[in-house]
Short mmCIF file of C-alpha atoms and ligand atoms in Angstrom, two decimals:
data_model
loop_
_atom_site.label_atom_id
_atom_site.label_comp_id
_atom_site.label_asym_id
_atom_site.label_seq_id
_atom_site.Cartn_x
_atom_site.Cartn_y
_atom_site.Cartn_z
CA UNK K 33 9.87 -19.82 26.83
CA UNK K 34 8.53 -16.38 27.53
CA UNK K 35 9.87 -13.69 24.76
CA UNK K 36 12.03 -10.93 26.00
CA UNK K 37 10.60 -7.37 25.33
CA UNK K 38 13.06 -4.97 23.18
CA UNK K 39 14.02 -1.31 24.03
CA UNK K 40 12.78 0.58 21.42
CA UNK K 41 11.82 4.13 20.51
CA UNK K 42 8.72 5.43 18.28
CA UNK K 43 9.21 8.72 17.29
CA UNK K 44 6.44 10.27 14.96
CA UNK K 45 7.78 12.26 12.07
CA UNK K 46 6.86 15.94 11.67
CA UNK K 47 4.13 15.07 9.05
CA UNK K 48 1.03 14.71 8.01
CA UNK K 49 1.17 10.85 9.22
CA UNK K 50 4.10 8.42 10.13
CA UNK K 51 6.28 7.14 12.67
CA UNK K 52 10.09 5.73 12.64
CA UNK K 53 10.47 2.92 14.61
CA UNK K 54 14.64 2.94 16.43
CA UNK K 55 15.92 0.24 17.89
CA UNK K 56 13.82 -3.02 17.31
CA UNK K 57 14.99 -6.13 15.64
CA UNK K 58 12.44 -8.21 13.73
CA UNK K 59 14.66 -10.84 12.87
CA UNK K 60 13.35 -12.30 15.96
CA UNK K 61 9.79 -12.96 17.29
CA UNK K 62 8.24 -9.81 18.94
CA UNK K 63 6.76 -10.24 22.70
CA UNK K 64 3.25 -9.32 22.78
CA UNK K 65 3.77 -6.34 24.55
CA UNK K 66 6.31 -5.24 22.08
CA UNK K 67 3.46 -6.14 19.35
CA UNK K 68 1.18 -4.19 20.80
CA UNK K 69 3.03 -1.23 20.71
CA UNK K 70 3.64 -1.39 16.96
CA UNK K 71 0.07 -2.33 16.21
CA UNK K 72 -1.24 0.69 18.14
CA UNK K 73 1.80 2.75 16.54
CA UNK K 74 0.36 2.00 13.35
CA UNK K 75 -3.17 2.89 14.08
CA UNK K 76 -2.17 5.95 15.02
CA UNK K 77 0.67 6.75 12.46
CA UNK K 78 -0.73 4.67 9.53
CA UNK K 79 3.12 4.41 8.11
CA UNK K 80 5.63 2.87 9.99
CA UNK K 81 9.37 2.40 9.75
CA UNK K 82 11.25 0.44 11.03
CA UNK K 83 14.78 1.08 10.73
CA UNK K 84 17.58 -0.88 10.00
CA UNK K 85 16.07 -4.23 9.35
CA UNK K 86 18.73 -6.78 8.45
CA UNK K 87 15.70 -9.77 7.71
CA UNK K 88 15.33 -12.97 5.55
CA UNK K 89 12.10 -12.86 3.17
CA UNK K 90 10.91 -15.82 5.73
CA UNK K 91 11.69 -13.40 8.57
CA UNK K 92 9.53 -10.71 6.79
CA UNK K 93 6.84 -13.04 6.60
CA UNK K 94 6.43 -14.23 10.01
CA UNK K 95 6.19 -10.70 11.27
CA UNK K 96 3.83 -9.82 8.52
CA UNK K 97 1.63 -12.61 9.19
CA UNK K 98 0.89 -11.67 12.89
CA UNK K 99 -1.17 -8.95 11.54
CA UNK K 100 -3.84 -11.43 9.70
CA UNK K 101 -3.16 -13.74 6.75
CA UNK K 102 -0.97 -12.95 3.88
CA UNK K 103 -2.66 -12.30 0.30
CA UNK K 104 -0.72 -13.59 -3.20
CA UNK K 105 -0.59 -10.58 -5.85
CA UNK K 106 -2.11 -12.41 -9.14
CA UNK K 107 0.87 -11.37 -11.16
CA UNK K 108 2.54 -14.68 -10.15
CA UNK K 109 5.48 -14.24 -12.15
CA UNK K 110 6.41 -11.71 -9.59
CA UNK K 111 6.72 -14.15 -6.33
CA UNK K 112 10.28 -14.59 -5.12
CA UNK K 113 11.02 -18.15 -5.91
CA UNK K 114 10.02 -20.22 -2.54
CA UNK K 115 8.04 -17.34 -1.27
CA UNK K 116 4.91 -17.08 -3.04
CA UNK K 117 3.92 -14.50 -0.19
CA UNK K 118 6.49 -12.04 -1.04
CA UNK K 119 5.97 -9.86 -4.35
CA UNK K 120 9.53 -8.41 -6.39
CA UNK K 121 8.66 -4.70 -6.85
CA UNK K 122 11.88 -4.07 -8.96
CA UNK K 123 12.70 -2.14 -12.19
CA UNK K 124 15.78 -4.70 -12.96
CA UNK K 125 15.55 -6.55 -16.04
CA UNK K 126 17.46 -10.21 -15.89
CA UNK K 127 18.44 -11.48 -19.20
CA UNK K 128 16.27 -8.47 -20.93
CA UNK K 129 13.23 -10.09 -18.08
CA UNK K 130 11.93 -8.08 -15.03
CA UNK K 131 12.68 -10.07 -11.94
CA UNK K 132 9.64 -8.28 -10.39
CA UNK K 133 6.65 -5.45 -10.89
CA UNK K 134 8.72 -2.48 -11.78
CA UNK K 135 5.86 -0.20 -12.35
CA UNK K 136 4.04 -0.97 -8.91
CA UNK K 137 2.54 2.15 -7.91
CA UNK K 138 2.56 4.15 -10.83
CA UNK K 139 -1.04 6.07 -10.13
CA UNK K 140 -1.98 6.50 -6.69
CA UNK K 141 -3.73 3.86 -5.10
CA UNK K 142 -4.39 1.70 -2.35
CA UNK K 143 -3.03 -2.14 -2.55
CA UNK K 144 -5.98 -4.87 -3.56
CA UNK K 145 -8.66 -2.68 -2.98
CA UNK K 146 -9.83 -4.81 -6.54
CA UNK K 147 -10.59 -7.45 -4.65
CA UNK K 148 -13.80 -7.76 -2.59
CA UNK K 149 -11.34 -8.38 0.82
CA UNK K 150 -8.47 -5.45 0.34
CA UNK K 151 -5.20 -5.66 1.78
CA UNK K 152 -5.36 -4.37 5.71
CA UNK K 153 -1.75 -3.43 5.25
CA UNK K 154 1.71 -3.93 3.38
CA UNK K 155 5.13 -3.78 4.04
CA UNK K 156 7.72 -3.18 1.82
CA UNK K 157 11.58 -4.17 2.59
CA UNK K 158 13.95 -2.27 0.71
CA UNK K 159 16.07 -4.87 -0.45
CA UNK K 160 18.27 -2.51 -3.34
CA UNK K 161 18.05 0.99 -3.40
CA UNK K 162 18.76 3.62 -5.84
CA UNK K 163 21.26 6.83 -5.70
CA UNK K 164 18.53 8.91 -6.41
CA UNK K 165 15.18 8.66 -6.54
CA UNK K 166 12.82 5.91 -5.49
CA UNK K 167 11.11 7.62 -3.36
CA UNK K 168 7.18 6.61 -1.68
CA UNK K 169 4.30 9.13 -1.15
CA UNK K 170 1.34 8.35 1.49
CA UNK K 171 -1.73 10.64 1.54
CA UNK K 172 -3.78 10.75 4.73
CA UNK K 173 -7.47 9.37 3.66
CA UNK K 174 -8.92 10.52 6.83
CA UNK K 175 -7.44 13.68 6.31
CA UNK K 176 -8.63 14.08 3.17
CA UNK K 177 -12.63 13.00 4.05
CA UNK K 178 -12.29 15.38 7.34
CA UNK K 179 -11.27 18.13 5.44
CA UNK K 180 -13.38 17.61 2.46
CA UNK K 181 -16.58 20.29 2.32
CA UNK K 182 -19.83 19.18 4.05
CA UNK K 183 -21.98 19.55 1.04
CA UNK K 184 -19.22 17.01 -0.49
CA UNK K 185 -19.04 14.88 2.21
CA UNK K 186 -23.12 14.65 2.27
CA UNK K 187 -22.79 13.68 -0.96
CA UNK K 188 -20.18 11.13 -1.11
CA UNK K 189 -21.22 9.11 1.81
CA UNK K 190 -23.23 6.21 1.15
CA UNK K 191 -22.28 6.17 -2.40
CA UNK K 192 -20.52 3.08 -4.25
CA UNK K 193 -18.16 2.85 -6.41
CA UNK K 194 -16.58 -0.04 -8.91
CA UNK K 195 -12.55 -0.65 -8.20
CA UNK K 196 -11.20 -2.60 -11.39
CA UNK K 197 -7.55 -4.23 -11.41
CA UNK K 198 -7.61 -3.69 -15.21
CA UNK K 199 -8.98 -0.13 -15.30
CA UNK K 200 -5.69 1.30 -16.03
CA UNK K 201 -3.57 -1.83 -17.37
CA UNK K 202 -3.53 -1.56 -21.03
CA UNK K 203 -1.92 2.41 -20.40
CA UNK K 204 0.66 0.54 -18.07
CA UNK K 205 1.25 -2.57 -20.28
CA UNK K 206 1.80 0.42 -23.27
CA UNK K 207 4.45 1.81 -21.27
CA UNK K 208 6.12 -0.70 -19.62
CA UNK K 209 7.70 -4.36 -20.12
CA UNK K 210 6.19 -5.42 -16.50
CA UNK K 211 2.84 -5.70 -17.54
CA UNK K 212 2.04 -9.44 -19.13
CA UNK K 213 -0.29 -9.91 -20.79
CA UNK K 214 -2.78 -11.73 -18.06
CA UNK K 215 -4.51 -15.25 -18.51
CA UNK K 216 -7.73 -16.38 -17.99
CA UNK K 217 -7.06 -17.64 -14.56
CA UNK K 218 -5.67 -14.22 -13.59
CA UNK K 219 -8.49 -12.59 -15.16
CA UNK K 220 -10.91 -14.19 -13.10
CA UNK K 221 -9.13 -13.39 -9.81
CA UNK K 222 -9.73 -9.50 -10.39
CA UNK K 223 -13.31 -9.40 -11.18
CA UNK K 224 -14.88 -5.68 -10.45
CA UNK K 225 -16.23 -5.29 -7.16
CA UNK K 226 -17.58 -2.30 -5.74
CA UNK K 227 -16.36 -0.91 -2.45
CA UNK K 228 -17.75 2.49 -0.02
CA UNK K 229 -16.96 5.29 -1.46
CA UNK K 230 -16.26 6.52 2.39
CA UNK K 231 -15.13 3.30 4.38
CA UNK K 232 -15.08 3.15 7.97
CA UNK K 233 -12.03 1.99 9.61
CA UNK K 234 -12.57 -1.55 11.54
CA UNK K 235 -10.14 -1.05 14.02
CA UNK K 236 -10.24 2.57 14.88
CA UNK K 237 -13.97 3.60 13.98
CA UNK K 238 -12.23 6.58 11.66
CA UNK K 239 -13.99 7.38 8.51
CA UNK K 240 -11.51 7.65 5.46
CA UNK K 241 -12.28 8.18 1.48
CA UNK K 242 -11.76 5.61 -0.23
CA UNK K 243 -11.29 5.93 -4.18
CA UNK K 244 -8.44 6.14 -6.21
CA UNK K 245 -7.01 7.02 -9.42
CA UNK K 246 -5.66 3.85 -10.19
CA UNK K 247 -8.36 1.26 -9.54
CA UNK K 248 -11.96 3.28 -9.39
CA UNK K 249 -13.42 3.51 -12.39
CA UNK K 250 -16.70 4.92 -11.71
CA UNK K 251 -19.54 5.86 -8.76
CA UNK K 252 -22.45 3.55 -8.87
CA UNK K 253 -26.20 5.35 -9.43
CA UNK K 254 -25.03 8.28 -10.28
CA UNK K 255 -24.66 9.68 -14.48
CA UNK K 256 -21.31 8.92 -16.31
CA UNK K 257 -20.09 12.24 -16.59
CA UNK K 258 -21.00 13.23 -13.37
CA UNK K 259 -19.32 10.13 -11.68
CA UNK K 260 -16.07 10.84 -13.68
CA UNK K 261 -16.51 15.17 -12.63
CA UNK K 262 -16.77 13.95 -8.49
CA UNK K 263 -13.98 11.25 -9.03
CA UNK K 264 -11.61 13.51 -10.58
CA UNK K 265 -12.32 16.05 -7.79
CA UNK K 266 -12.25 13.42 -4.49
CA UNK K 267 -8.59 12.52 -6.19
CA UNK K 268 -7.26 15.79 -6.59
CA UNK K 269 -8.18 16.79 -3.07
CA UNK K 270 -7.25 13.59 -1.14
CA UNK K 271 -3.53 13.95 -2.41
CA UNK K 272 -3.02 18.12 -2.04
CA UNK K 273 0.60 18.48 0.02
CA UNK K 274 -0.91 18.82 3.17
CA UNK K 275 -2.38 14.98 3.11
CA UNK K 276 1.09 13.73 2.45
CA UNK K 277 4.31 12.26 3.37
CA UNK K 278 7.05 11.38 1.08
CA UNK K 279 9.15 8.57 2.25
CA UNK K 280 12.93 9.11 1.72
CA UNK K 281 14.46 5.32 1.63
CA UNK K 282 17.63 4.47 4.30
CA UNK K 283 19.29 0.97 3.60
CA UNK K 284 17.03 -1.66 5.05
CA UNK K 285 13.88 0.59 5.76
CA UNK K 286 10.78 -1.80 5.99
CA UNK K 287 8.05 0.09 5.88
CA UNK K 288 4.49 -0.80 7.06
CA UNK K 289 1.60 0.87 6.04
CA UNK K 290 -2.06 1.10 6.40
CA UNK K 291 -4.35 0.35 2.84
CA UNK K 292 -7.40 1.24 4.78
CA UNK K 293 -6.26 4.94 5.84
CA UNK K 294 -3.49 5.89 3.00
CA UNK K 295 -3.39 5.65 -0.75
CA UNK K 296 0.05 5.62 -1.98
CA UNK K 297 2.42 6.25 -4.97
CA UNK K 298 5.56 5.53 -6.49
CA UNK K 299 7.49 8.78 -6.99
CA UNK K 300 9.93 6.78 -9.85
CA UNK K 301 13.51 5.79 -10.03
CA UNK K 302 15.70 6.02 -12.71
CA UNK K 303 15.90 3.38 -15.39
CA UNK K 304 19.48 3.26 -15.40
CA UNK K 305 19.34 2.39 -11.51
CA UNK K 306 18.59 -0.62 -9.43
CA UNK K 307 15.94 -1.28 -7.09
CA UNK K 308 14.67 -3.88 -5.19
CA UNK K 309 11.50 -4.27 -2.63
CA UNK K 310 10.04 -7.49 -1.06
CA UNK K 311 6.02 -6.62 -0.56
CA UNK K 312 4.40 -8.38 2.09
CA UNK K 313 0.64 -7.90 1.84
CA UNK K 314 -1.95 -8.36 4.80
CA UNK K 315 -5.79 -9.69 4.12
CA UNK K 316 -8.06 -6.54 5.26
CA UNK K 317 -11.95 -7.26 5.73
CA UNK K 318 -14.70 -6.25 3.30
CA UNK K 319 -14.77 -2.60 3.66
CA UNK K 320 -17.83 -0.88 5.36
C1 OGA H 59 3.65 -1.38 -3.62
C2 OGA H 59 3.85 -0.03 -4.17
C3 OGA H 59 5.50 1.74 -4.26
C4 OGA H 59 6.97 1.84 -4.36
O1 OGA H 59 4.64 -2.12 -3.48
O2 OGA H 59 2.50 -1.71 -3.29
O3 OGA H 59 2.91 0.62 -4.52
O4 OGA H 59 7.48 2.97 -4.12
N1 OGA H 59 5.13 0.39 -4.17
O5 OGA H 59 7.63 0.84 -4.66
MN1 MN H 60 1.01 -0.43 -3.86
#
C-alpha cells in the first residue's frame, strides 16, 4: 500500500527561526516525500509547528520515532502511564502530587545535552493550555556563534566544557514540589560528561554554541573564575532578542524543535492555571 502525500503549506514565521506547518495530519503515517519535506523544514527552521494536531500519545510517538530512536527522561515518575516514551511537562498537582515535570525548562537549556548522546530533537504536544501565559522561547545557536566576536569565537572553539543534570537541581528542588529527590539508579544515569563548547551540526555542517545556563557548569583547561567570566558572557549573548522566538501556544500546537541548533526556555504559567505537554524526545549523536 503506497501512502498518499498530503497538501500542506510551510510558511516560515517572521523571526529569527521557525516555521508553521498548515494543513498536515499526523494522525496518520507521513509518505516519504511528505517526510522529507518536514525534515528539511526543520533543518532549515529549527522549530516547527504543526498546527492543529488532534493525536494519541501512540500517534505522537510513531511520528517522533521516524526521526531516530526515542530517549526516556530519568525522572521516571514523569512517564505517562503505558508510554514510558512520553514525558508529563505539567504544573497540575493530583491529590497534592504533580502528574508531570512542572518546572521543565526553568533556565535555558538544551534537552539531554547531560548525557554523552543529547537529544537530536523534541516535540512537545500541547495537551492543556493556560489563559495566559505558558509561553516557549527558542534562541538561534548558530546565530549566536556567527555573530559572536572573532577574538571570542577563536577562543571558544576547541574548548570543552562539563554539562551536569544536577548542576542546578538542589535551586529547583528548593523551589519547587517537582523535583524528587533522585535515587541511586537515577544518579548514575546523569553522570557529567563533557561536550564542544562549539558543536558542529551532523546534518547541516552549521557550527552552533553549545553551552547553557542550565546544565554547563564549567570550561575544561581553563581557571575557575575565568571559565565562570566566558560562561556567563557566551549565555548572555546567545539569548539577546535578536536570537529568539517566543512561541505563543494555539490548541493542539505540537511543536518540534532542534536541541542541536536552539536552547530553549520556559517563559512560566500561572500556578493557579492548568497545563499539560506530552514531550517526545529524539536520540542525537555525540556532539562534535
Ligand atoms: C521541555 C521544556 C518548555 C515548556 O519540555 O523540554 O523545556 O515551555 N519545556 O514547557
Ligand atoms: Mn527542555
Amino acid at each position: 500500500m503506497t501512502i498518499a502525500t498530503q497538501d500542506f503549506e510551510i510558511r516560515p514565521f517572521d523571526a529569527a527561526l521557525g516555521a508553521e506547518v498548515v494543513g498536515l495530519d499526523l494522525s496518520t503515517p507521513l509518505s516519504t516525500s511528505d517526510f522529507q519535506r518536514i525534515h528539511r523544514a526543520h533543518l532549515d527552521h529549527h522549530v516547527v509547528v504543526f498546527r492543529d494536531q488532534r493525536i494519541t500519545p501512540a500517534q505522537q510517538i510513531g511520528f517522533s520515532r521516524r526521526f531516530g530512536p526515542l530517549q526516556i527522561h530519568v525522572l521516571d515518575q514523569f512517564q505517562l502511564p503505558g508510554h514510558p516514551e512520553v514525558l508529563v511537562v505539567s504544573n497540575v498537582l493530583e491529590a497534592g502530587k504533580p502528574i508531570g515535570l512542572g518546572d521543565a525548562g526553568r533556565f535555558w537549556h538544551s534537552d539531554l545535552s547531560y548525557k554523552e548522546k543529547p537529544s537530536l530533537g523534541s516535540l512537545l504536544h500541547a495537551r492543556e493550555l493556560p489563559a495566559e501565559g505558558g509561553d516557549t522561547l527558542f534562541a538561534n545557536m548558530h546565530a549566536a556563534w556567527a555573530s559572536l566576536p572573532v577574538d571570542l569565537q577563536r577562543k571558544v572553539e576547541g574548548l570543552r566544557a562539563e554539562h551536569t543534570y544536577l548542576a542546578r537541581y538542589a535551586e529547583l528542588q528548593a523551589r519547587s514540589p517537582w523535583r524528587p529527590n533522585l535515587t541511586p539508579e537515577q544518579i548514575a544515569q546523569v553522570r557529567p560528561v563533557l561536550q564542544p563548547v562549539v558543536r558542529t551540526h551532523p546534518e547541516t555542517g552549521r557550527k552552533a554554541l553549545f553551552v547553557s545556563e542550565h546544565f554547563t557548569t564549567r570550561v575544561v583547561g581553563i581557571p575557575e573564575d575565568e571559565s565562570r567570566a566566558l560562561l556567563a558572557e557566551l549565555f548572555a549573548h546567545s539569548v539577546k532578542p535578536q536570537h529568539v522566538y517566543r512561541h505563543q501556544w494555539q490548541p493542539h500546537d505540537l511543536v518540534f524543535w532542534d536541541n542541536r541548533a536552539l536552547l530553549h526556555l520556559a517563559a512560566g504559567t500561572p500556578d493557579h492555571l492548568r497545563r499539560v505537554m506530552y514531550r517526545t524526545t529524539i536520540e542525537g549523536d555525540v556532539p562534535a
